[in-house]
Tab-separated table of C-alpha atoms in Angstrom:
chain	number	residue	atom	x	y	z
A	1	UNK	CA	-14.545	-69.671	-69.599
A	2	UNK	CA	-14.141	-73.170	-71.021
A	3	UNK	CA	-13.714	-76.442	-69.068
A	4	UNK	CA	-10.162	-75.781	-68.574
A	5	UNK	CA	-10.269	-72.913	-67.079
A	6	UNK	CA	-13.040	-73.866	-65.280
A	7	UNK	CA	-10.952	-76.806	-63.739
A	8	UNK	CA	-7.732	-74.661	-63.225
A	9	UNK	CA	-9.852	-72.273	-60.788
A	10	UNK	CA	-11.379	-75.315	-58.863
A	11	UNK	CA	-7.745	-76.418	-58.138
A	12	UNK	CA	-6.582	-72.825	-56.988
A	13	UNK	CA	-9.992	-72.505	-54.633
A	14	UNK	CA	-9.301	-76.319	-53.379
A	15	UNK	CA	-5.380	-75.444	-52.638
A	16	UNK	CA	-6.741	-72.783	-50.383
A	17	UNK	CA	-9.448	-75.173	-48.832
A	18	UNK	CA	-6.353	-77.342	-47.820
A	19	UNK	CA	-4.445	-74.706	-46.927
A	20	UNK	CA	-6.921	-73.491	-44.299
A	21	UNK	CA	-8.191	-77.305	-43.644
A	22	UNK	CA	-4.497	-77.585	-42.263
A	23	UNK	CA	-4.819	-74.472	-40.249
A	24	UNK	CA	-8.015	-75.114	-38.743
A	25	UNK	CA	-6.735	-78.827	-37.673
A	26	UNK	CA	-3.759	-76.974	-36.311
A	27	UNK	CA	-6.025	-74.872	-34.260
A	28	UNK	CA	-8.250	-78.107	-33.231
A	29	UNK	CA	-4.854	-79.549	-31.513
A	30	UNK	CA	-4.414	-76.364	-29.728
A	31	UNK	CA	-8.055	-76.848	-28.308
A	32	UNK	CA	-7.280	-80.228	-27.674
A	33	UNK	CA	-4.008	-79.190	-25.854
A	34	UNK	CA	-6.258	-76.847	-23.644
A	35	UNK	CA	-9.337	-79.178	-23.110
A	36	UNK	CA	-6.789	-82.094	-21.969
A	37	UNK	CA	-5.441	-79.266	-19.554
A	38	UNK	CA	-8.566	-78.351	-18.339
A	39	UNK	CA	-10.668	-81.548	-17.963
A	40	UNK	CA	-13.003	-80.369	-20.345
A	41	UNK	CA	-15.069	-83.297	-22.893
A	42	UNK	CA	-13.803	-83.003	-26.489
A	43	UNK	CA	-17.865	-83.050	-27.441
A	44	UNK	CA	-19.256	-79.844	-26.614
A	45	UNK	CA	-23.065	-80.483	-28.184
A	46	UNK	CA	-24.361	-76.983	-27.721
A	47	UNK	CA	-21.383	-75.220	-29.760
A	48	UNK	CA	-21.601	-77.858	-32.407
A	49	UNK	CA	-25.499	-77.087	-32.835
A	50	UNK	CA	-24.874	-72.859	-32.691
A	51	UNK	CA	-22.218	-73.390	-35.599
A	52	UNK	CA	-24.491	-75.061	-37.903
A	53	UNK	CA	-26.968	-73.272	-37.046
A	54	UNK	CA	-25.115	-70.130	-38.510
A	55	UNK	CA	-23.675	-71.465	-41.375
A	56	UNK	CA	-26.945	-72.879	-42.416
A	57	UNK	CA	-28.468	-69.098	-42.162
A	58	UNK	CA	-25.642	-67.855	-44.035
A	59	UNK	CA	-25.214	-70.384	-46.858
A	60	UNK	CA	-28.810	-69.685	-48.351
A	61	UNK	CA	-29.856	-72.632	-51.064
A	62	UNK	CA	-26.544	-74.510	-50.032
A	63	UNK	CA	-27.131	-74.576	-46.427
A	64	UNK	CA	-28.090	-78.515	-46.415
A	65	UNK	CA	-24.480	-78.852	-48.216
A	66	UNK	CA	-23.454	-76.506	-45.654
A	67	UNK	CA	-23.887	-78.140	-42.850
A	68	UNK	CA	-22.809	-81.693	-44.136
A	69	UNK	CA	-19.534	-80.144	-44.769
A	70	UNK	CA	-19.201	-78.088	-41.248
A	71	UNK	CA	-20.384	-80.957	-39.496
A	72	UNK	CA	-17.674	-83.209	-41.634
A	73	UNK	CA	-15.162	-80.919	-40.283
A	74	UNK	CA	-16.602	-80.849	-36.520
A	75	UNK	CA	-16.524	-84.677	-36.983
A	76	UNK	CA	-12.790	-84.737	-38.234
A	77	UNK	CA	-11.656	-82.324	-35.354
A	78	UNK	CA	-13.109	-84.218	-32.431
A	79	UNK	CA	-11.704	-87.265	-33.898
A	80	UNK	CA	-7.687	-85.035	-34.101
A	81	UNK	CA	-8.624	-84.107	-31.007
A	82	UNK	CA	-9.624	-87.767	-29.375
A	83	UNK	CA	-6.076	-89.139	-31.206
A	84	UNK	CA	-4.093	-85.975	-29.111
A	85	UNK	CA	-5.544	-87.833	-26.049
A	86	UNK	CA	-8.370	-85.541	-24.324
């Protein structure tokens, strides 16, 4: 493949990283909607430690990179979540 081609297929796999970005904030309201309804904190430590903790394992040589960008996500949901008003 040459650069090109190489760039065309990094836009295709980063349309579908927005793609489900969007769904999984979508999702993250829903939560939101449900932890408002139930009096339940937006922070939930030990879930937030148990999904790193498996993405690390399954991410071999990437898990650092991993777990920056899970934890980047976490981050962004709890702060959809805090602007939905739990």
């Amino acid at each position: 493949m040459d650069l090109n081609e190489l760039r065309n297929e990094i836009n295709a796999i980063d349309d579908e990283i927005l793609t489900l970005f969007l769904r999984r904030m979508e999702v993250a309201g829903q939560v939101a909607d449900y932890k408002r309804a139930n009096g339940l904190p937006i922070y939930q430590p030990d879930r937030e430690q148990a999904i790193l903790e498996s993405v690390a394992a399954r991410a071999g040589t990437l898990s650092g990179h991993a777990r920056v960008l899970f934890s980047t996500l976490m981050d962004l949901s709890k702060k959809y979540q805090a602007e939905k008003g739990v």
